Amino acid sequence: MTELLERAIAKLKTLPAREQDAIAAMILEELEDEIKWDAAFASSHNALAKLATDAMAEYKAGKVLDDIRCNG
């Protein structure tokens, strides 16, 4: 455990139980969110790589417009 985390926990121990539980719930929720984001990113990496490969192939095949103009 890092020194900073140890200091934070030491301060948390001085708080009333209700506040400790509230902060613990926030920390646990944040950790769960990180796990979900990591999993989502890991599973999307292959899809993003395929999209990039497809886009580059279309560009090299001349299927991409060099300049798009909007008439407003």
mmCIF file of C-alpha atoms in Angstrom, residues 24-61:
data_model
loop_
_atom_site.group_PDB
_atom_site.id
_atom_site.type_symbol
_atom_site.label_atom_id
_atom_site.label_comp_id
_atom_site.label_asym_id
_atom_site.label_seq_id
_atom_site.Cartn_x
_atom_site.Cartn_y
_atom_site.Cartn_z
ATOM 1 C CA ALA A 24 -15.980 3.330 1.059
ATOM 2 C CA ALA A 25 -19.035 2.980 -1.197
ATOM 3 C CA MET A 26 -17.720 5.749 -3.474
ATOM 4 C CA ILE A 27 -14.300 4.108 -3.698
ATOM 5 C CA LEU A 28 -15.775 0.688 -4.467
ATOM 6 C CA GLU A 29 -18.066 2.163 -7.115
ATOM 7 C CA GLU A 30 -15.117 3.926 -8.744
ATOM 8 C CA LEU A 31 -13.087 0.709 -8.787
ATOM 9 C CA GLU A 32 -15.987 -1.212 -10.358
ATOM 10 C CA ASP A 33 -16.344 1.493 -13.018
ATOM 11 C CA GLU A 34 -12.628 1.196 -13.827
ATOM 12 C CA ILE A 35 -12.972 -2.567 -14.249
ATOM 13 C CA LYS A 36 -15.946 -2.096 -16.600
ATOM 14 C CA TRP A 37 -14.132 0.556 -18.678
ATOM 15 C CA ASP A 38 -11.025 -1.627 -18.929
ATOM 16 C CA ALA A 39 -13.121 -4.575 -20.114
ATOM 17 C CA ALA A 40 -15.038 -2.434 -22.621
ATOM 18 C CA PHE A 41 -11.843 -0.934 -24.022
ATOM 19 C CA ALA A 42 -10.123 -4.309 -24.281
ATOM 20 C CA SER A 43 -13.029 -5.787 -26.222
ATOM 21 C CA SER A 44 -13.323 -2.786 -28.541
ATOM 22 C CA HIS A 45 -9.644 -2.677 -29.502
ATOM 23 C CA ASN A 46 -9.972 -5.327 -32.222
ATOM 24 C CA ALA A 47 -13.070 -3.670 -33.675
ATOM 25 C CA LEU A 48 -11.331 -0.288 -33.793
ATOM 26 C CA ALA A 49 -8.260 -1.805 -35.442
ATOM 27 C CA LYS A 50 -10.457 -3.412 -38.124
ATOM 28 C CA LEU A 51 -12.248 -0.109 -38.784
ATOM 29 C CA ALA A 52 -8.897 1.635 -39.186
ATOM 30 C CA THR A 53 -7.634 -1.059 -41.560
ATOM 31 C CA ASP A 54 -10.830 -0.882 -43.619
ATOM 32 C CA ALA A 55 -10.663 2.921 -43.783
ATOM 33 C CA MET A 56 -7.047 2.847 -44.940
ATOM 34 C CA ALA A 57 -7.878 0.249 -47.612
ATOM 35 C CA GLU A 58 -10.725 2.437 -48.913
ATOM 36 C CA TYR A 59 -8.411 5.447 -48.966
ATOM 37 C CA LYS A 60 -5.717 3.574 -50.896
ATOM 38 C CA ALA A 61 -8.355 2.293 -53.339
#
